[in-house]
Tab-separated table of C-alpha atoms in Angstrom:
chain	number	residue	atom	x	y	z
A	1	MET	CA	-34.085	-22.778	-39.084
A	2	THR	CA	-37.315	-20.972	-38.250
A	3	GLN	CA	-38.326	-17.331	-38.481
A	4	HIS	CA	-37.809	-15.022	-35.530
A	5	PRO	CA	-41.157	-14.832	-33.680
A	6	SER	CA	-41.487	-11.048	-33.939
A	7	LEU	CA	-38.630	-9.601	-36.062
A	8	PRO	CA	-37.322	-10.131	-39.610
A	9	GLY	CA	-34.778	-12.919	-39.991
A	10	ARG	CA	-34.347	-16.550	-39.017
A	11	LEU	CA	-33.251	-18.088	-35.714
A	12	ALA	CA	-29.797	-19.716	-35.708
A	13	GLY	CA	-27.789	-21.680	-33.190
A	14	ALA	CA	-24.180	-22.636	-32.569
A	15	GLY	CA	-23.739	-23.928	-36.118
A	16	VAL	CA	-23.806	-20.500	-37.790
A	17	ALA	CA	-20.596	-19.948	-39.790
A	18	ASP	CA	-19.060	-18.297	-42.833
A	19	SER	CA	-19.224	-20.429	-45.973
A	20	GLU	CA	-17.488	-20.626	-49.337
A	21	HIS	CA	-19.582	-19.015	-52.077
A	22	SER	CA	-18.971	-17.102	-55.288
A	23	TRP	CA	-21.106	-15.175	-57.730
A	24	PRO	CA	-20.076	-15.450	-61.393
A	25	VAL	CA	-17.585	-12.890	-62.711
A	26	ALA	CA	-18.555	-11.643	-66.165
A	27	ARG	CA	-15.209	-9.905	-66.692
A	28	SER	CA	-12.250	-8.632	-64.740
A	29	GLU	CA	-9.618	-5.934	-65.238
A	30	THR	CA	-6.325	-5.603	-63.355
A	31	VAL	CA	-5.820	-1.935	-62.497
A	32	TYR	CA	-2.636	-2.159	-60.427
A	33	ASP	CA	-0.244	-5.029	-59.709
A	34	THR	CA	2.889	-5.207	-57.553
A	35	PRO	CA	4.587	-8.013	-55.596
A	36	TYR	CA	2.986	-6.589	-52.442
A	37	ILE	CA	-0.567	-5.697	-53.473
A	38	ALA	CA	-2.885	-5.811	-56.474
A	39	LEU	CA	-6.109	-4.034	-57.426
A	40	ARG	CA	-8.660	-5.273	-59.920
A	41	THR	CA	-12.215	-4.464	-60.972
A	42	ASP	CA	-14.614	-7.424	-61.210
A	43	ILE	CA	-18.020	-7.274	-62.875
A	44	ILE	CA	-20.072	-9.736	-60.834
A	45	VAL	CA	-23.446	-11.208	-61.740
A	46	ASP	CA	-26.059	-11.443	-58.987
A	47	PRO	CA	-28.714	-14.216	-58.813
A	48	SER	CA	-31.174	-12.078	-60.828
A	49	GLY	CA	-28.633	-11.713	-63.661
A	50	ALA	CA	-27.826	-8.050	-62.989
A	51	GLU	CA	-24.181	-6.953	-63.210
A	52	HIS	CA	-22.291	-4.885	-60.611
A	53	ALA	CA	-18.740	-3.468	-60.593
A	54	ARG	CA	-16.674	-4.294	-57.507
A	55	ALA	CA	-13.116	-3.206	-56.694
A	56	VAL	CA	-10.989	-5.965	-55.148
A	57	VAL	CA	-7.710	-5.269	-53.350
A	58	SER	CA	-5.497	-8.349	-53.011
A	59	PRO	CA	-2.622	-8.044	-50.547
A	60	HIS	CA	-0.675	-10.995	-49.200
A	61	GLY	CA	-2.168	-12.742	-46.210
A	62	ALA	CA	-0.896	-11.649	-42.814
A	63	VAL	CA	-0.292	-12.747	-39.239
A	64	ALA	CA	-0.423	-11.081	-35.830
A	65	VAL	CA	0.803	-12.091	-32.388
A	66	VAL	CA	-0.641	-11.677	-28.898
A	67	ALA	CA	2.526	-12.038	-26.803
A	68	LEU	CA	1.851	-12.341	-23.058
A	69	ASP	CA	4.588	-12.261	-20.437
A	70	GLU	CA	4.582	-14.077	-17.084
A	71	ASP	CA	2.786	-11.155	-15.414
A	72	ASP	CA	-0.055	-11.084	-17.956
A	73	ARG	CA	1.238	-8.031	-19.779
A	74	VAL	CA	0.638	-7.904	-23.533
A	75	LEU	CA	3.216	-6.602	-25.985
A	76	LEU	CA	1.934	-3.779	-28.183
A	77	VAL	CA	3.872	-1.768	-30.730
A	78	GLU	CA	3.367	1.868	-31.659
A	79	GLN	CA	3.799	2.421	-35.396
A	80	TYR	CA	3.203	5.234	-37.890
A	81	ARG	CA	0.549	4.299	-40.463
A	82	HIS	CA	0.652	6.687	-43.389
A	83	ALA	CA	-2.755	5.823	-44.870
A	84	VAL	CA	-4.510	7.102	-41.744
A	85	GLN	CA	-1.720	9.538	-40.746
A	86	ARG	CA	-1.640	8.340	-37.167
A	87	ARG	CA	0.631	6.413	-34.841
A	88	LEU	CA	-1.373	3.315	-33.978
A	89	ILE	CA	-1.035	0.934	-31.055
A	90	GLU	CA	-1.051	-2.566	-32.526
A	91	LEU	CA	-0.045	-6.162	-32.050
A	92	PRO	CA	3.216	-7.204	-33.685
A	93	ALA	CA	2.152	-8.265	-37.176
A	94	GLY	CA	3.197	-8.574	-40.785
A	95	THR	CA	2.503	-10.046	-44.187
A	96	LEU	CA	3.205	-13.485	-45.609
A	97	ASP	CA	5.890	-12.110	-47.895
A	98	VAL	CA	8.417	-14.965	-47.716
A	99	GLU	CA	7.799	-17.612	-50.381
A	100	GLY	CA	6.625	-20.917	-48.893
A	101	GLU	CA	6.536	-19.596	-45.322
A	102	SER	CA	3.744	-20.960	-43.114
A	103	PRO	CA	1.633	-18.586	-41.002
A	104	ILE	CA	3.163	-19.857	-37.758
A	105	ASP	CA	6.693	-19.337	-39.082
A	106	ALA	CA	5.740	-15.855	-40.292
A	107	ALA	CA	4.358	-15.036	-36.842
A	108	LYS	CA	7.613	-16.160	-35.206
A	109	ARG	CA	9.618	-14.078	-37.677
A	110	GLU	CA	7.488	-10.958	-37.158
A	111	LEU	CA	7.681	-11.175	-33.359
A	112	ALA	CA	11.467	-11.417	-33.568
A	113	GLU	CA	11.785	-8.656	-36.184
A	114	GLU	CA	9.440	-6.133	-34.571
A	115	ALA	CA	10.076	-6.766	-30.890
A	116	ASP	CA	13.290	-8.841	-30.494
A	117	ILE	CA	11.227	-11.541	-28.778
A	118	VAL	CA	10.968	-15.325	-29.205
A	119	ALA	CA	8.356	-17.606	-27.626
A	120	GLU	CA	8.309	-21.216	-26.484
A	121	ALA	CA	4.559	-21.810	-26.895
A	122	TRP	CA	2.348	-20.862	-29.838
A	123	THR	CA	-1.429	-21.317	-29.990
A	124	PRO	CA	-3.778	-20.362	-32.870
A	125	LEU	CA	-6.219	-17.728	-31.595
A	126	LEU	CA	-8.259	-16.170	-34.427
A	127	GLN	CA	-8.695	-16.023	-38.183
A	128	LEU	CA	-9.876	-12.621	-39.375
A	129	THR	CA	-11.307	-11.416	-42.678
A	130	MET	CA	-10.264	-7.808	-42.477
A	131	THR	CA	-12.273	-5.660	-44.924
A	132	PRO	CA	-14.350	-8.060	-47.041
A	133	GLY	CA	-16.216	-5.250	-48.790
A	134	HIS	CA	-13.167	-4.650	-50.978
A	135	SER	CA	-10.188	-6.769	-49.872
A	136	THR	CA	-9.191	-10.435	-49.883
A	137	GLU	CA	-6.897	-9.969	-46.873
A	138	ARG	CA	-7.038	-12.544	-44.106
A	139	ILE	CA	-5.033	-12.421	-40.891
A	140	GLU	CA	-4.237	-15.369	-38.651
A	141	VAL	CA	-3.607	-14.414	-35.018
A	142	PHE	CA	-1.494	-16.489	-32.622
A	143	LEU	CA	-1.063	-16.425	-28.848
A	144	ALA	CA	2.612	-16.569	-27.815
A	145	THR	CA	3.834	-17.354	-24.296
A	146	GLY	CA	7.078	-18.424	-22.659
A	147	LEU	CA	8.837	-15.320	-23.931
A	148	SER	CA	12.525	-14.479	-24.029
A	149	ALA	CA	14.722	-11.896	-25.728
A	150	VAL	CA	16.512	-12.433	-29.025
A	151	ALA	CA	20.289	-12.366	-28.569
A	152	ASP	CA	21.796	-8.974	-29.430
A	153	ALA	CA	23.829	-10.400	-32.307
A	154	ASP	CA	20.723	-11.935	-33.908
A	155	ARG	CA	18.441	-8.904	-33.821
A	156	THR	CA	16.978	-7.418	-36.997
A	157	THR	CA	17.876	-3.935	-38.164
A	158	ARG	CA	14.489	-2.285	-38.570
A	159	GLU	CA	13.829	0.088	-41.471
A	160	ALA	CA	11.316	2.749	-42.574
A	161	GLU	CA	8.254	2.882	-40.268
A	162	GLU	CA	9.561	-0.050	-38.250
A	163	ALA	CA	12.759	1.858	-37.398
A	164	ASP	CA	10.559	4.402	-35.600
A	165	MET	CA	8.498	1.751	-33.817
A	166	ALA	CA	8.128	1.714	-30.027
A	167	GLN	CA	7.319	-1.357	-27.923
A	168	TRP	CA	5.034	-1.256	-24.886
A	169	TRP	CA	4.121	-3.867	-22.255
A	170	ILE	CA	0.609	-3.214	-20.946
A	171	PRO	CA	-1.448	-5.257	-18.452
A	172	LEU	CA	-4.010	-7.169	-20.504
A	173	GLY	CA	-6.944	-5.688	-18.584
A	174	GLU	CA	-5.700	-2.152	-19.237
A	175	ALA	CA	-5.253	-2.947	-22.932
A	176	VAL	CA	-8.850	-4.173	-23.091
A	177	ASP	CA	-9.967	-0.953	-21.367
A	178	ALA	CA	-8.070	1.015	-24.035
A	179	VAL	CA	-9.961	-0.886	-26.737
A	180	LEU	CA	-13.354	-0.261	-25.138
A	181	SER	CA	-12.619	3.438	-24.644
A	182	GLY	CA	-11.535	3.894	-28.268
A	183	ARG	CA	-7.865	4.575	-27.499
A	184	ILE	CA	-6.815	1.464	-29.447
A	185	THR	CA	-8.617	1.160	-32.782
A	186	ASP	CA	-6.549	-1.157	-35.001
A	187	SER	CA	-9.020	-3.882	-35.962
A	188	LYS	CA	-6.821	-6.968	-35.582
A	189	THR	CA	-5.630	-5.714	-32.204
A	190	VAL	CA	-9.165	-4.954	-31.032
A	191	ALA	CA	-10.438	-8.390	-32.082
A	192	ALA	CA	-7.518	-10.320	-30.625
A	193	LEU	CA	-7.421	-8.565	-27.248
A	194	LEU	CA	-11.171	-9.016	-26.783
A	195	ALA	CA	-10.895	-12.669	-27.862
A	196	VAL	CA	-8.266	-13.364	-25.210
A	197	GLN	CA	-10.371	-11.638	-22.563
A	198	VAL	CA	-13.568	-13.457	-23.541
A	199	SER	CA	-11.846	-16.855	-23.734
A	200	ARG	CA	-10.927	-16.566	-20.064
A	201	SER	CA	-14.546	-16.275	-18.986
A	202	ARG	CA	-15.916	-19.210	-21.009
């Protein structure tokens, strides 16, 4: 790679990518630990030898689903999120909280639990590192098509925030407009909707 001709930084091509890398950890302290989420403080050592304290939140991994019907409408759910005290418009999603469950099986489960929907076709869409400044969380996003309803007798009884959840079918183009106008702000939903839109023009 060569330097940019007039600005700081180097020129890169199609091969640019995230990479595995780790600075040494001088010591670590677990501050909070539950089956759902953990918090620890790491003292990391930079290449000069200086030490820095970093908080690390470690939730389970997660999945999200872009479910598109035959008329190119995307399924979005409206859910209360206490941390931000807002009702957010999001993709159906959830954590990998079933032991041994694969991401694709978790995505199928979440779509059925949150929206009473099953899909015939599943395609990996994105892998997202959500808030790498302080969290290990990664979300795998799938595209689901060939949709049908879960039989009434097999539907999940939703609880807590999910019991108050609403489901919306929105034309994909209108959902993208909502992202670009700031009406939809959930990060996984923003990334996934834009990825679907961009993939159609490539």
